[in-house]
Amino acid sequence: MKFFLDTANVQEVNDLLDTGWVDGITTNPTLIAASGRRISEVIQELCALVDGPVSAEVTAVDYETMVKEGRYLAQIAPNVVVKVPLTFEGLKACYALTQEDIMVNVTLCFSSGQALLAAKSGATFVSPFVGRLDDVGHDGMGLIQEICEIYTQHPDIDTLVLAASIRHPLHVIQAAQRGADIATIPPKVLHQLLKHPLTDKGVETFSKDWQKTGQSIL
Ligand code: G3P
């Protein structure tokens, strides 16, 4: 499973590049606003940091303007993926942009029916929002499983399932168990996924026992 970083914070991306974990990046208007920077500048910088896909979201709500914004965002760098909302206008824009060989990430997906339509519109990625479904008492991970089951049965569907709105490490593990192609993960959750108290305790014990030997490897 591929890991995308869900952030528009360049420093957060830089801090994780040496791990080998970062296969791409997703942003959205909220994350861009939190960065305090102009979208064109921050997307250009993020695209230079990673070879993988970097999602940049349109903000228009009408088809024509979405396509114009998408074309503008796509020319920022070759690895830009244009993000559009899963609306009627958004899926028309998805179809138009993919016809121009522009990668599209269809976001704000909350049902399997929506995911089927995103695939029909040629989406490169579909982003089911797990955490937001959980927040309202629905089964976010159940949706991931349902979409993966449906897509797997149809070889003509090449849309990739990008589990989004990831809230904690269990979401990452469950997305992997259920067959999501990608999880887009806030950097904070990645650090939580890494940590285990027994690992820390084990390192401490090894260090103490090693010091008793008086040896050094170098
Ligand atoms: O990529 C989508 C993600 O940023 C949304 O997450 O926490 O706002 O539901 P959240």
Coordinates of C-alpha atoms and ligand atoms in Angstrom, one line a residue:
M1 CA 0.0 0.0 0.0
K2 CA 1.3 3.5 -0.8
F3 CA 1.5 6.2 1.8
F4 CA 0.7 9.8 0.8
L5 CA 1.2 12.6 3.3
D6 CA -1.9 14.6 4.0
T7 CA -0.4 18.1 4.5
A8 CA 0.5 21.3 2.8
N9 CA 3.3 21.9 5.4
V10 CA 6.6 21.8 3.5
Q11 CA 8.6 21.3 6.8
E12 CA 6.5 18.3 7.8
V13 CA 7.2 16.7 4.4
N14 CA 10.9 17.5 4.6
D15 CA 11.1 15.9 8.0
L16 CA 9.8 12.6 6.7
L17 CA 11.6 12.3 3.3
D18 CA 14.5 10.3 4.6
T19 CA 12.2 7.5 5.8
G20 CA 11.2 6.2 2.4
W21 CA 7.5 6.4 3.5
V22 CA 6.4 9.3 1.3
D23 CA 4.9 8.1 -2.0
G24 CA 2.9 11.3 -2.6
I25 CA 1.1 14.2 -1.0
T26 CA -2.5 15.3 -0.8
T27 CA -3.7 18.8 0.0
N28 CA -7.1 20.5 0.1
P29 CA -8.3 24.1 0.6
T30 CA -8.2 23.8 4.4
L31 CA -4.6 22.5 4.4
I32 CA -3.5 25.2 2.0
A33 CA -5.2 27.8 4.2
A34 CA -3.3 26.3 7.2
S35 CA 0.0 26.7 5.4
G36 CA -0.6 30.5 5.1
R37 CA 0.9 30.4 1.6
R38 CA -0.3 30.9 -2.0
I39 CA -1.5 27.6 -3.5
S40 CA 0.7 27.9 -6.6
E41 CA 3.9 28.5 -4.5
V42 CA 3.3 25.7 -2.0
I43 CA 2.2 23.1 -4.6
Q44 CA 5.3 23.9 -6.8
E45 CA 7.5 23.4 -3.7
L46 CA 5.7 20.2 -2.7
C47 CA 6.0 18.8 -6.3
A48 CA 9.8 19.4 -6.2
L49 CA 10.1 17.5 -2.9
V50 CA 8.5 14.2 -4.1
D51 CA 8.4 12.3 -7.4
G52 CA 5.0 11.0 -6.6
P53 CA 1.5 12.5 -7.1
V54 CA 0.7 15.8 -5.4
S55 CA -3.0 16.6 -5.1
A56 CA -4.1 20.2 -5.5
E57 CA -7.8 21.0 -5.2
V58 CA -10.0 23.2 -7.3
T59 CA -12.2 25.7 -5.4
A60 CA -14.8 26.5 -8.0
V61 CA -18.2 24.8 -7.9
D62 CA -19.1 25.0 -11.6
Y63 CA -17.8 22.8 -14.3
E64 CA -16.3 25.4 -16.6
T65 CA -14.3 27.1 -13.9
M66 CA -13.3 23.8 -12.3
V67 CA -11.8 22.8 -15.7
K68 CA -10.0 26.1 -16.0
E69 CA -8.6 25.9 -12.5
G70 CA -7.7 22.3 -13.0
R71 CA -5.7 23.1 -16.2
Y72 CA -3.9 25.9 -14.3
L73 CA -3.0 23.6 -11.4
A74 CA -1.9 20.8 -13.7
Q75 CA 0.6 23.1 -15.4
I76 CA 2.4 23.8 -12.2
A77 CA 4.3 20.5 -12.3
P78 CA 4.1 17.1 -14.1
N79 CA 3.2 15.3 -10.8
V80 CA 0.2 17.5 -10.0
V81 CA -3.0 15.6 -9.5
V82 CA -6.1 17.9 -9.8
K83 CA -8.6 17.3 -6.9
V84 CA -12.3 17.8 -7.6
P85 CA -15.3 17.3 -5.3
L86 CA -17.6 14.3 -6.0
T87 CA -20.5 16.5 -7.3
F88 CA -22.2 16.5 -10.7
E89 CA -20.1 19.4 -11.8
G90 CA -17.0 17.9 -10.3
L91 CA -17.4 14.6 -12.2
K92 CA -18.0 16.4 -15.5
A93 CA -14.8 18.3 -14.8
C94 CA -13.0 15.0 -13.9
Y95 CA -14.1 13.5 -17.2
A96 CA -12.9 16.5 -19.2
L97 CA -9.6 16.8 -17.4
T98 CA -8.8 13.1 -17.7
Q99 CA -9.6 13.3 -21.4
E100 CA -6.7 15.8 -21.5
D101 CA -4.4 13.3 -19.7
I102 CA -4.6 15.3 -16.5
M103 CA -4.6 13.0 -13.4
V104 CA -7.7 13.6 -11.2
N105 CA -8.4 12.8 -7.5
V106 CA -12.1 12.8 -6.8
T107 CA -12.6 13.8 -3.2
L108 CA -15.3 14.0 -0.6
C109 CA -16.6 10.5 -1.5
F110 CA -19.0 9.0 1.1
S111 CA -20.7 6.1 -0.7
S112 CA -20.0 3.2 -3.0
G113 CA -22.4 4.6 -5.6
Q114 CA -20.4 7.8 -5.7
A115 CA -17.2 5.8 -6.0
L116 CA -18.7 3.9 -9.0
L117 CA -19.6 7.2 -10.7
A118 CA -16.1 8.6 -10.0
A119 CA -14.6 5.5 -11.8
K120 CA -17.0 6.0 -14.7
S121 CA -15.8 9.6 -15.0
G122 CA -12.2 8.3 -15.4
A123 CA -10.9 9.3 -11.9
T124 CA -7.3 8.4 -11.3
F125 CA -7.9 8.3 -7.6
V126 CA -11.1 8.3 -5.5
S127 CA -10.9 9.6 -1.9
P128 CA -13.5 8.1 0.5
F129 CA -13.4 10.1 3.7
V130 CA -13.2 7.5 6.5
G131 CA -12.9 9.8 9.5
R132 CA -15.8 12.0 8.6
L133 CA -18.1 9.0 8.2
D134 CA -16.9 7.7 11.6
D135 CA -17.6 11.2 13.0
V136 CA -21.3 10.8 12.2
G137 CA -21.6 7.2 13.4
H138 CA -21.2 5.5 10.0
D139 CA -18.7 2.8 9.2
G140 CA -15.9 4.6 7.3
M141 CA -13.7 1.5 6.9
G142 CA -16.8 -0.5 5.8
L143 CA -17.0 1.9 2.8
I144 CA -13.3 1.3 1.9
Q145 CA -14.0 -2.5 2.0
E146 CA -17.2 -2.1 -0.1
I147 CA -15.5 0.0 -2.8
C148 CA -12.5 -2.3 -3.0
E149 CA -14.7 -5.3 -3.4
I150 CA -16.7 -3.6 -6.1
Y151 CA -13.6 -2.3 -8.0
T152 CA -11.8 -5.6 -7.7
Q153 CA -14.7 -7.4 -9.6
H154 CA -14.4 -5.1 -12.6
P155 CA -11.0 -5.1 -14.4
D156 CA -12.2 -2.2 -16.5
I157 CA -12.1 0.0 -13.4
D158 CA -8.5 1.3 -12.9
T159 CA -9.4 4.0 -10.4
L160 CA -7.2 3.7 -7.3
V161 CA -8.8 3.8 -3.8
L162 CA -7.2 6.5 -1.7
A163 CA -8.3 6.2 1.9
A164 CA -8.6 9.7 3.3
S165 CA -9.7 11.6 6.4
I166 CA -7.4 9.2 8.4
R167 CA -7.7 10.0 12.1
H168 CA -5.4 7.4 13.8
P169 CA -3.0 4.4 13.3
L170 CA -5.9 1.9 13.2
H171 CA -7.3 3.6 10.2
V172 CA -4.0 3.0 8.4
I173 CA -3.9 -0.7 9.4
Q174 CA -7.5 -1.3 8.5
A175 CA -7.2 0.5 5.2
A176 CA -4.3 -1.9 4.4
Q177 CA -6.3 -4.9 5.5
R178 CA -9.3 -4.0 3.4
G179 CA -7.2 -3.5 0.2
A180 CA -7.0 0.3 -0.2
D181 CA -4.3 1.2 -2.8
I182 CA -3.2 4.2 -0.9
A183 CA -3.8 5.9 2.5
T184 CA -3.2 9.6 2.8
I185 CA -2.0 10.1 6.3
P186 CA -1.5 13.2 8.5
P187 CA 2.2 13.3 9.6
K188 CA 1.1 13.1 13.2
V189 CA -0.7 9.8 12.6
L190 CA 2.4 8.4 10.9
H191 CA 4.5 9.1 14.0
Q192 CA 1.8 7.5 16.1
L193 CA 1.9 4.4 13.8
L194 CA 5.6 4.1 14.4
K195 CA 5.6 4.4 18.2
H196 CA 5.3 1.4 20.6
P197 CA 6.4 1.5 24.3
L198 CA 7.9 -2.0 24.1
T199 CA 10.2 -0.9 21.3
D200 CA 11.3 2.1 23.3
K201 CA 11.8 -0.1 26.4
G202 CA 13.7 -2.7 24.3
V203 CA 16.1 0.0 22.9
E204 CA 16.7 1.3 26.4
T205 CA 17.5 -2.2 27.7
F206 CA 19.9 -3.0 24.8
S207 CA 21.7 0.3 25.4
K208 CA 22.2 -0.3 29.1
D209 CA 23.4 -3.9 28.5
W210 CA 25.7 -2.8 25.7
Q211 CA 27.2 -0.1 27.8
K212 CA 28.2 -2.7 30.4
T213 CA 30.4 -4.4 27.9
G214 CA 32.6 -1.3 27.5
Q215 CA 32.8 -2.0 23.8
S216 CA 32.1 0.2 20.8
I217 CA 31.4 -1.0 17.3
L218 CA 33.3 1.9 15.6
Ligands
G3P1 O1 -7.4 14.4 2.2 C1 -8.6 14.7 2.8 C2 -8.3 15.0 4.3 O2 -7.4 16.1 4.4 C3 -9.6 15.3 5.0 O3 -9.3 15.0 6.4 O4 -9.6 15.3 8.8 O5 -10.4 17.1 7.3 O6 -11.6 14.9 7.4 P1 -10.3 15.6 7.5

